[in-house]
mmCIF file with all atom_site columns, C-alpha atoms in Angstrom:
data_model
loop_
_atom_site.group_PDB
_atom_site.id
_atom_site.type_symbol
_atom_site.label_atom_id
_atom_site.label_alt_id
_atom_site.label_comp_id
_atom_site.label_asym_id
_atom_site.label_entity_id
_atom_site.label_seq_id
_atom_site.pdbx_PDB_ins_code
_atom_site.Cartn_x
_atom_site.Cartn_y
_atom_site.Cartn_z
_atom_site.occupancy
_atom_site.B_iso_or_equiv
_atom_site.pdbx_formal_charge
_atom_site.auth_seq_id
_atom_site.auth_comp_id
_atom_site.auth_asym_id
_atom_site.auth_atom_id
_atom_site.pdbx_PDB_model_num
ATOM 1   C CA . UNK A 1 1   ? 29.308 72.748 142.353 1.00 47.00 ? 18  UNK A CA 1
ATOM 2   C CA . UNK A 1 2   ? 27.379 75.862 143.211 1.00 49.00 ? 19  UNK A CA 1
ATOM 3   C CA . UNK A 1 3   ? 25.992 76.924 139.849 1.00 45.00 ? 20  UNK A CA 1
ATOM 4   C CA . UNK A 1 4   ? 25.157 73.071 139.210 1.00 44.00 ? 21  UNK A CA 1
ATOM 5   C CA . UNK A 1 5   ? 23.583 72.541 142.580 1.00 46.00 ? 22  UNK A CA 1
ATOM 6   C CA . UNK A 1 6   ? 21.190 76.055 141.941 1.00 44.00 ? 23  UNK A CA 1
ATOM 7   C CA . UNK A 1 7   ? 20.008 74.986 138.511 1.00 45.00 ? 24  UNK A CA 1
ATOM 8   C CA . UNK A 1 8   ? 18.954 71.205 139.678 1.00 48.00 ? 25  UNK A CA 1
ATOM 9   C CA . UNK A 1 9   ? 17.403 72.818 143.092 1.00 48.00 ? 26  UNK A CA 1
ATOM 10  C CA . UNK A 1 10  ? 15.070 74.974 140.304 1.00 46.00 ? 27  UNK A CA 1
ATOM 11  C CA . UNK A 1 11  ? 14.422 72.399 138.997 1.00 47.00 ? 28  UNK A CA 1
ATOM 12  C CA . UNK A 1 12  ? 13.281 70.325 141.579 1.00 48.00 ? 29  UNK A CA 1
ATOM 13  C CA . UNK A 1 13  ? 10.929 73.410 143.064 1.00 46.00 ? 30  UNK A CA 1
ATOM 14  C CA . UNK A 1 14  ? 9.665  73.495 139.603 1.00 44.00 ? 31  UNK A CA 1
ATOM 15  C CA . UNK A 1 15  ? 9.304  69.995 139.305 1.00 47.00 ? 32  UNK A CA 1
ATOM 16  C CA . UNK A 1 16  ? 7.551  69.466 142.373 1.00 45.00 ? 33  UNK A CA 1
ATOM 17  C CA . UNK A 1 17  ? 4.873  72.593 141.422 1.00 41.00 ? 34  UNK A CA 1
ATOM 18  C CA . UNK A 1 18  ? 4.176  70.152 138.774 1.00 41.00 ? 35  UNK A CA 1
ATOM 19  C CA . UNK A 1 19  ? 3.683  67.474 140.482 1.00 44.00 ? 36  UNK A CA 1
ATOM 20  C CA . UNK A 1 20  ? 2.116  68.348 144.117 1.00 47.00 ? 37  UNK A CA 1
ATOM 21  C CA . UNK A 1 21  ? -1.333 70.368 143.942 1.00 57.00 ? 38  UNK A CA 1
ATOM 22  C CA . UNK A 1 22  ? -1.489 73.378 143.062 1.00 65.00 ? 39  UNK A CA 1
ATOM 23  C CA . UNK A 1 23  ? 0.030  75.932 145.083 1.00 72.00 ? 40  UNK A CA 1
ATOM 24  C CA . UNK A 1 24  ? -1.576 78.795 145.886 1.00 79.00 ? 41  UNK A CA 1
ATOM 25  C CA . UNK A 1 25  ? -0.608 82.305 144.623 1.00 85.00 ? 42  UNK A CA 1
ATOM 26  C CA . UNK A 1 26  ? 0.637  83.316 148.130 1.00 84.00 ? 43  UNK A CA 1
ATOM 27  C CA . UNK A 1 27  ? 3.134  80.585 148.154 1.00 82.00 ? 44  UNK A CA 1
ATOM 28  C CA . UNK A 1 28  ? 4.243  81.097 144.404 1.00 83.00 ? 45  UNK A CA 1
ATOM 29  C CA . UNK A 1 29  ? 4.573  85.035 145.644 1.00 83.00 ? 46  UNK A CA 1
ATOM 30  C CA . UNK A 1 30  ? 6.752  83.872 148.082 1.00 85.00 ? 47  UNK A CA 1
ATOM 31  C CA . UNK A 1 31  ? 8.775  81.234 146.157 1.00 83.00 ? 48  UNK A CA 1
ATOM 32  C CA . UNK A 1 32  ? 9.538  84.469 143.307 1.00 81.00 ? 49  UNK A CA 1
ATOM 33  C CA . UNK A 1 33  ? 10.127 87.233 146.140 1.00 81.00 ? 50  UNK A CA 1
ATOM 34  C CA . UNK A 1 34  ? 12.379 84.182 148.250 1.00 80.00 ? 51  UNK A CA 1
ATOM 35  C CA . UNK A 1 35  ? 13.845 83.081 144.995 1.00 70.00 ? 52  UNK A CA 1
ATOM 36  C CA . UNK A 1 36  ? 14.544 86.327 143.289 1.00 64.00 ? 53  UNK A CA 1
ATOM 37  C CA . UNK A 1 37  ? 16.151 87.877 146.136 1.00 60.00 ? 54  UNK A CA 1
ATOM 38  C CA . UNK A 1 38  ? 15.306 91.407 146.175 1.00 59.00 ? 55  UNK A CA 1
ATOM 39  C CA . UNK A 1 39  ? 15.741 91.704 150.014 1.00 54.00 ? 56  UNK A CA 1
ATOM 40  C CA . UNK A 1 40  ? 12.623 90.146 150.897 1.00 66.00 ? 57  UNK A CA 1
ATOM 41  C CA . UNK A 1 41  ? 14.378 87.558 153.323 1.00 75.00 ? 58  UNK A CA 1
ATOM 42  C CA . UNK A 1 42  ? 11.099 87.568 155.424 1.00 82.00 ? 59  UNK A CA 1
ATOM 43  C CA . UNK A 1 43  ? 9.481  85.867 152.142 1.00 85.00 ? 60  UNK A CA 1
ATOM 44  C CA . UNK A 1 44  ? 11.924 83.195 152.760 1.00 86.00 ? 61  UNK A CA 1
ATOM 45  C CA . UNK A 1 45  ? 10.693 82.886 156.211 1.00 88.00 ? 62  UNK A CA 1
ATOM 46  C CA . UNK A 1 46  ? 7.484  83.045 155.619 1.00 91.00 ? 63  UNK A CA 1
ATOM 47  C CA . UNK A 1 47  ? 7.280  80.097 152.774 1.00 91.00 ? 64  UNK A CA 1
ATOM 48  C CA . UNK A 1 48  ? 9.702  77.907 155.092 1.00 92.00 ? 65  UNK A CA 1
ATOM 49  C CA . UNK A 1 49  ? 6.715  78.068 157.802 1.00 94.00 ? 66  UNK A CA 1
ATOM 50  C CA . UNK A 1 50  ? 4.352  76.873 155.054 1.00 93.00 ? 67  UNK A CA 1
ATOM 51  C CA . UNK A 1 51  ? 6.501  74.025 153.649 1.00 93.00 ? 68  UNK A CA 1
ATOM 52  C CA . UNK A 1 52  ? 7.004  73.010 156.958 1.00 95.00 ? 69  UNK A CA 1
ATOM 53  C CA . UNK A 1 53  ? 3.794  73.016 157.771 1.00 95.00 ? 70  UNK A CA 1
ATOM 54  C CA . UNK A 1 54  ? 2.801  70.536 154.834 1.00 94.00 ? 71  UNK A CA 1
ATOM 55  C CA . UNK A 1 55  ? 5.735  68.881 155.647 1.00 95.00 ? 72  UNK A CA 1
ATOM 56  C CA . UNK A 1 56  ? 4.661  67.920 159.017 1.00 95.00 ? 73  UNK A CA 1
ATOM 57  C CA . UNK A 1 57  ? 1.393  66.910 157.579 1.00 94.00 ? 74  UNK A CA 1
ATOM 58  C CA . UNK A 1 58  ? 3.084  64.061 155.089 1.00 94.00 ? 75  UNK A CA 1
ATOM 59  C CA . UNK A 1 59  ? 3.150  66.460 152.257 1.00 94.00 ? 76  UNK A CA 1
ATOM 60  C CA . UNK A 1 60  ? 6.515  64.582 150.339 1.00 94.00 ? 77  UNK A CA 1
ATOM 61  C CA . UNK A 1 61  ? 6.858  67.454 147.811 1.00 92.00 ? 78  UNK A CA 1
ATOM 62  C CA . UNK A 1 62  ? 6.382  69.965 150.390 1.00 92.00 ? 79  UNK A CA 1
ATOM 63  C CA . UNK A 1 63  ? 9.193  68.655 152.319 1.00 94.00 ? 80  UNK A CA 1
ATOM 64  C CA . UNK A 1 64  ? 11.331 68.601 148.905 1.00 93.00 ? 81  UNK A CA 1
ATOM 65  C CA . UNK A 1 65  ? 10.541 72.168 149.020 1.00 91.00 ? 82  UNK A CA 1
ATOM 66  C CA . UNK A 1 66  ? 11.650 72.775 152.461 1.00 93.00 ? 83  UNK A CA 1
ATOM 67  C CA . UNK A 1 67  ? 14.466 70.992 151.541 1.00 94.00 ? 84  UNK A CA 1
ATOM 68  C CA . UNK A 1 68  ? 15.613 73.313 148.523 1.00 90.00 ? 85  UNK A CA 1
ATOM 69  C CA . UNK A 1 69  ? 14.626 76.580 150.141 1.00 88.00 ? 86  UNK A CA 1
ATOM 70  C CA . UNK A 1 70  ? 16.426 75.811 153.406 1.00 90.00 ? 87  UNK A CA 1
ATOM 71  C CA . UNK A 1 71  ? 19.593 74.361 151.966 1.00 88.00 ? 88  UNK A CA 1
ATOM 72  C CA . UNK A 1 72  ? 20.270 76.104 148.021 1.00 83.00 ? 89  UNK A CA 1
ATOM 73  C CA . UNK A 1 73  ? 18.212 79.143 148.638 1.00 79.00 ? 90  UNK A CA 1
ATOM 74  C CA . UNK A 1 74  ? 19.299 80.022 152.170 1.00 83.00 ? 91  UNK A CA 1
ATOM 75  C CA . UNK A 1 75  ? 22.562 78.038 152.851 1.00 85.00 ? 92  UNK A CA 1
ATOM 76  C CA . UNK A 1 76  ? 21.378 76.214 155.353 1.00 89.00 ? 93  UNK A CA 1
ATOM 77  C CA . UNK A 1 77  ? 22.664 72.831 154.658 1.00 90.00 ? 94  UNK A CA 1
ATOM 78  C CA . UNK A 1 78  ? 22.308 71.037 157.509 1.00 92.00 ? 95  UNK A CA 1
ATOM 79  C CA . UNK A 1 79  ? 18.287 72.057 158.118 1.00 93.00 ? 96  UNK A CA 1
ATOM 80  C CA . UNK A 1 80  ? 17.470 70.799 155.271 1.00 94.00 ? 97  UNK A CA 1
ATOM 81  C CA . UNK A 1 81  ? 18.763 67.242 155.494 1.00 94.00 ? 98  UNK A CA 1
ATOM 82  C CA . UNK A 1 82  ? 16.054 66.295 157.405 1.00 95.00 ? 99  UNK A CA 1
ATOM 83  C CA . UNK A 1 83  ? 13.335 67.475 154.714 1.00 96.00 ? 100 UNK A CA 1
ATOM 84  C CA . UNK A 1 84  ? 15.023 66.046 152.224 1.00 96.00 ? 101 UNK A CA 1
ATOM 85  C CA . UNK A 1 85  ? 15.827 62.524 154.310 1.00 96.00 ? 102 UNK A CA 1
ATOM 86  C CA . UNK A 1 86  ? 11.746 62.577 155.039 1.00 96.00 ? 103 UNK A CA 1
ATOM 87  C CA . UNK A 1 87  ? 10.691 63.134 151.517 1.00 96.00 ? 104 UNK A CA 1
ATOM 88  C CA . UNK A 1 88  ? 13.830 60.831 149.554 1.00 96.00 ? 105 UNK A CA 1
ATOM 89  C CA . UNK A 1 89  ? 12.221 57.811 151.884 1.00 96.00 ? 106 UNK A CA 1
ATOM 90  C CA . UNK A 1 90  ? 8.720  58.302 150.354 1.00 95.00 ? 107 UNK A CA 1
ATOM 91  C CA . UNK A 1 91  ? 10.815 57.683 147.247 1.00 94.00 ? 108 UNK A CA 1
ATOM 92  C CA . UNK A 1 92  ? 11.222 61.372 146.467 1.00 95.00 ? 109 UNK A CA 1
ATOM 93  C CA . UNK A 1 93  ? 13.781 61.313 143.247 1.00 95.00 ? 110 UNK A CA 1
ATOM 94  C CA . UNK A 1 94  ? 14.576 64.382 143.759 1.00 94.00 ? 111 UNK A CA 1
ATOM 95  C CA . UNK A 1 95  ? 15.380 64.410 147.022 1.00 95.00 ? 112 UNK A CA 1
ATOM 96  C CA . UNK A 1 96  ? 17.419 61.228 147.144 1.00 96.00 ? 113 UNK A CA 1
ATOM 97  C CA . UNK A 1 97  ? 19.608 63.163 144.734 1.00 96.00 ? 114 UNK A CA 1
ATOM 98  C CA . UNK A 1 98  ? 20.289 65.997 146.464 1.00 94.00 ? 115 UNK A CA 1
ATOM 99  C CA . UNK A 1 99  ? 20.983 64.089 149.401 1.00 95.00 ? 116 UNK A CA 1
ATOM 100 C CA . UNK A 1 100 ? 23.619 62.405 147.907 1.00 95.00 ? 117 UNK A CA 1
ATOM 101 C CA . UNK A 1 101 ? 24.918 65.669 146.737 1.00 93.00 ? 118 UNK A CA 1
ATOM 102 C CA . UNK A 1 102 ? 25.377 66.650 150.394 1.00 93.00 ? 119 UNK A CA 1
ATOM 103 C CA . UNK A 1 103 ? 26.241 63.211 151.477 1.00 93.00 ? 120 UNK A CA 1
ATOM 104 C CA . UNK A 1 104 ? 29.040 63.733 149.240 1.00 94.00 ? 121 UNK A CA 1
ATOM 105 C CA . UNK A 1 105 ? 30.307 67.088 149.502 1.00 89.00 ? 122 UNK A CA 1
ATOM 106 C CA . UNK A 1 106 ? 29.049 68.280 152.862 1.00 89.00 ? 123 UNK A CA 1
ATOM 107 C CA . UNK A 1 107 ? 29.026 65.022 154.868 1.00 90.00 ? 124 UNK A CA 1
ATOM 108 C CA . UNK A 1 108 ? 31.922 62.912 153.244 1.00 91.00 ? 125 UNK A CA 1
ATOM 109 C CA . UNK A 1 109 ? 29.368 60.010 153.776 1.00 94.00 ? 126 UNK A CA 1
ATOM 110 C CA . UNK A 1 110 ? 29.955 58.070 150.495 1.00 95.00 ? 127 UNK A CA 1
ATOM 111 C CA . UNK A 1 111 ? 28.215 55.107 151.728 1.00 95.00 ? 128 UNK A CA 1
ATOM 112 C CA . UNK A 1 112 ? 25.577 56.877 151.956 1.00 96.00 ? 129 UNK A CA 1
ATOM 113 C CA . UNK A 1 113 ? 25.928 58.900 148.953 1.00 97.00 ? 130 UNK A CA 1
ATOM 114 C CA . UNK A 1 114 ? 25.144 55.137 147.237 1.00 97.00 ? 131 UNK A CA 1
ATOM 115 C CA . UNK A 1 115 ? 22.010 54.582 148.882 1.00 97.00 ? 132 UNK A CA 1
ATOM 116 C CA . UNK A 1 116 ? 20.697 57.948 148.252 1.00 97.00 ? 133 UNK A CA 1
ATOM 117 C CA . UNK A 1 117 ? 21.870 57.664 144.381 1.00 97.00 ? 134 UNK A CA 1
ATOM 118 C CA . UNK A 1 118 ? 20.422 54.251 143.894 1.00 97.00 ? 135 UNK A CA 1
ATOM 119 C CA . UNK A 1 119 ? 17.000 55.562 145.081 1.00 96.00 ? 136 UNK A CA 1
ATOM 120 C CA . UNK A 1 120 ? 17.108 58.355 143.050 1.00 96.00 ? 137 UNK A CA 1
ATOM 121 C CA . UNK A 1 121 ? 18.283 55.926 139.716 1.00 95.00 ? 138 UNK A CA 1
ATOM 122 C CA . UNK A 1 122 ? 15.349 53.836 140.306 1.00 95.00 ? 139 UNK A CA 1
ATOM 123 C CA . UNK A 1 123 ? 12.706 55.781 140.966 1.00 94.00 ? 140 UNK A CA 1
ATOM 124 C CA . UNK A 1 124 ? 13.483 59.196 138.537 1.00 93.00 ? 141 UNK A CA 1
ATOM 125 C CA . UNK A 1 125 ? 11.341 58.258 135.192 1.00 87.00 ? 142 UNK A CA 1
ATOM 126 C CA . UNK A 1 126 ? 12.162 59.439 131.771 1.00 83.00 ? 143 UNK A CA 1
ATOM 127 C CA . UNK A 1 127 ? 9.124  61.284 130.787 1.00 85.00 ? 144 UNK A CA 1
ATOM 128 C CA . UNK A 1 128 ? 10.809 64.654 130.397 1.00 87.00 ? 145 UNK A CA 1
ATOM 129 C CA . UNK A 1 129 ? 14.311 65.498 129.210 1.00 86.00 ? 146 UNK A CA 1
ATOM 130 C CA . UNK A 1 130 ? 15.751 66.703 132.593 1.00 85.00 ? 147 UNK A CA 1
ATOM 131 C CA . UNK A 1 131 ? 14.205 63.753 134.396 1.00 89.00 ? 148 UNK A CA 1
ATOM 132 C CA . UNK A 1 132 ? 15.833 61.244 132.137 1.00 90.00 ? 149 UNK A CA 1
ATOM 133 C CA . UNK A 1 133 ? 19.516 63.381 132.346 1.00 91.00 ? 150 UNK A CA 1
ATOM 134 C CA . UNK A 1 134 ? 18.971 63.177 136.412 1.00 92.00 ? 151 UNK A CA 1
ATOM 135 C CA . UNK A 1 135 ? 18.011 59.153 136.528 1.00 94.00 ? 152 UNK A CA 1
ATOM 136 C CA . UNK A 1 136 ? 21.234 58.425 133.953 1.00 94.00 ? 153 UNK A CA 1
ATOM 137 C CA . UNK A 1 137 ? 23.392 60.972 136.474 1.00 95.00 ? 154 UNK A CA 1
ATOM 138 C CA . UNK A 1 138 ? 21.994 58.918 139.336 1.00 96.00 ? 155 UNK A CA 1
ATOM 139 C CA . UNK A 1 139 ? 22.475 55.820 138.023 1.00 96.00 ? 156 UNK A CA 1
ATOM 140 C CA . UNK A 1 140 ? 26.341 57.118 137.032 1.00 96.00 ? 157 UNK A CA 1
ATOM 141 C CA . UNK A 1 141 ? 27.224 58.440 140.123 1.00 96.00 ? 158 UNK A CA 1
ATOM 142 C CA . UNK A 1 142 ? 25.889 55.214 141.986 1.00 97.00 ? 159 UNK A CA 1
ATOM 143 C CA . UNK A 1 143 ? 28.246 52.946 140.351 1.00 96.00 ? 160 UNK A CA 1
ATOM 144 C CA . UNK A 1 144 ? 31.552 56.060 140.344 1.00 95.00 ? 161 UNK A CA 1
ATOM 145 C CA . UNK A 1 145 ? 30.795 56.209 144.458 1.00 95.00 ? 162 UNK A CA 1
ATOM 146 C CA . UNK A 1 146 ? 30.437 51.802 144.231 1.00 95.00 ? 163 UNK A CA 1
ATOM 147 C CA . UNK A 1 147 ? 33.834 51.805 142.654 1.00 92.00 ? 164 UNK A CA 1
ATOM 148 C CA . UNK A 1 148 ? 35.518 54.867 144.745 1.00 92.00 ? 165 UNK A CA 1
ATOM 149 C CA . UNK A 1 149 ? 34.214 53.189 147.992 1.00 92.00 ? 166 UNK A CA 1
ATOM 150 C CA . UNK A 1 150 ? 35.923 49.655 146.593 1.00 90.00 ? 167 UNK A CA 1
ATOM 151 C CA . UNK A 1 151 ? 39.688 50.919 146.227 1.00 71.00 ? 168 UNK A CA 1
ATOM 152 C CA . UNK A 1 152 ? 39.426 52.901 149.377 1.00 73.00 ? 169 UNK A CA 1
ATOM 153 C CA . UNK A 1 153 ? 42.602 50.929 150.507 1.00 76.00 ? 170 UNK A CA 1
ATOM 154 C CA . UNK A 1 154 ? 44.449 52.923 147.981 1.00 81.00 ? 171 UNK A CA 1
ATOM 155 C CA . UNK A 1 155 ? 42.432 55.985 147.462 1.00 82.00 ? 172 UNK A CA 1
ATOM 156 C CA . UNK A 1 156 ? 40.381 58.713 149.392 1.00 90.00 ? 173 UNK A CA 1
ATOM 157 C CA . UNK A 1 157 ? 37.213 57.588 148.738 1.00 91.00 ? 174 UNK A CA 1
ATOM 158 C CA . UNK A 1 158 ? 35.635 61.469 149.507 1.00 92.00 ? 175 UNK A CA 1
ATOM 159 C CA . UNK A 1 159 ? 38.054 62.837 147.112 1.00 93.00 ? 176 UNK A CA 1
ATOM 160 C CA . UNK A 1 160 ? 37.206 59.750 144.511 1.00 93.00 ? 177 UNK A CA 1
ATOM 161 C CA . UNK A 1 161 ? 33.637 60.683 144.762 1.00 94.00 ? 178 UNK A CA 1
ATOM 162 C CA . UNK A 1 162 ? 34.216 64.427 144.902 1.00 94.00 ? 179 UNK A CA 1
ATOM 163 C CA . UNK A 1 163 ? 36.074 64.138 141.463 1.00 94.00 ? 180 UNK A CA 1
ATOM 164 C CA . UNK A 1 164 ? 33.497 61.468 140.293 1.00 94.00 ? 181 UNK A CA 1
ATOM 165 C CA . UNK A 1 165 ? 30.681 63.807 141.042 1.00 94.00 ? 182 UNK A CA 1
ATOM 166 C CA . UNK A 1 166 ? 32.351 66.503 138.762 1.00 95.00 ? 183 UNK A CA 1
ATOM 167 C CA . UNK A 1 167 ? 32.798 64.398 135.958 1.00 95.00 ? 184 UNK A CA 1
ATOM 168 C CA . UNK A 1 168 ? 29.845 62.977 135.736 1.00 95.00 ? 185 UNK A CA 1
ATOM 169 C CA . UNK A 1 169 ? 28.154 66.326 136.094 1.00 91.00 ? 186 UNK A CA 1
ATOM 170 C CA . UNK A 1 170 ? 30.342 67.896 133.779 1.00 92.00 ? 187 UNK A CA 1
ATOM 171 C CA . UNK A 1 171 ? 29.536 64.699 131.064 1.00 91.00 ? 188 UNK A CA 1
ATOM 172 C CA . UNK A 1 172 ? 25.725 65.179 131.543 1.00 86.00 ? 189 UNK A CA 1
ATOM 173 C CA . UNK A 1 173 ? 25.347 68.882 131.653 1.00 82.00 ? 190 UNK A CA 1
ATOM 174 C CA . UNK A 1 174 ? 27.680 69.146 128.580 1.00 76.00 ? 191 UNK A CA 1
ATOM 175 C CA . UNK A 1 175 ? 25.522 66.975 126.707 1.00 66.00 ? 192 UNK A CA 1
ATOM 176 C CA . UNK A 1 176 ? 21.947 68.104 127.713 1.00 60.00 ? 193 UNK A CA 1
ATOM 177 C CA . UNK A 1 177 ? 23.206 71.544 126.832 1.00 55.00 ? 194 UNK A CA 1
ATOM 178 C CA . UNK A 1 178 ? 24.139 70.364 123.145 1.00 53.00 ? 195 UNK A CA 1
ATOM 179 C CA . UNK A 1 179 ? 20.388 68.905 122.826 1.00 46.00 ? 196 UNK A CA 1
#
């Protein structure tokens, strides 16, 4: 999931540059020395004090940020549920998806894994290629972790959804790839 999870965290940062305002060239230094990176872990350190910052200040895409650069960039999964929780219930798409993502694989929370996923189907729009790919992954995985959390009787539903997440990853990033 790692090389999956890195390319749709890029694209959310991005995304969200696209989106928020403008950021300014000391943050976009620090996004390219945190992102690239060439040692400069105080870069890292120094941007997660400014998304937090706007974060704390009801900045939604700032907290999607924090979100990526804590958890992808840095490893540091658990921090950035909270960003990402904060910004997926302003109806972040982005966010919602990732936390599903973690709901899945680092939490085992498949219940929750739905919620996040449904959020994410309804509110990603189609206006660009990779948004549209996300919203039909979304809506995908939503009804794979529905059904997986429906035979859990007879089946793990973590290991359902872990396999469910893989194929339907696999399905989408095969095809966007041939487009």
């Amino acid at each position: 999931m790692g090389k999956i999870n890195f390319a749709f965290y890029s694209m959310i940062f991005l995304a969200s540059i696209a989106i928020a305002d403008k950021p300014t060239a000391e943050e976009e230094n620090l996004y390219n020395e945190c992102d690239k990176g060439n040692g400069k872990y105080s870069s890292c350190t120094k941007l997660i004090e400014i998304l937090s910052k706007k974060c704390d200040g009801g900045d939604m895409i700032g907290c999607s940020d924090l979100g990526y650069i804590l958890g992808p960039k840095l490893g540091m999964r658990e921090a950035s549920i909270t960003p990402y929780g904060k910004s997926c219930k302003a109806g972040i798409a982005e966010s919602c998806f990732a936390l599903g993502t973690q709901d899945i694989g680092l939490r085992g929370n498949i219940k929750k894994a739905v919620m996040n996923y449904t959020i994410a189907c309804e509110k990603y729009s189609e206006r660009l290629e990779e948004e549209r790919i996300f919203k039909l992954k979304s809506c995908a995985l939503k009804v794979a972790l529905e059904n997986c959390l429906r035979d859990e009787e007879e089946h793990d539903p973590v290991k359902c959804a872990l396999e469910a997440f893989k194929e339907i990853t696999d399905k989408y990033n095969a095809n966007s790839t041939k487009e």
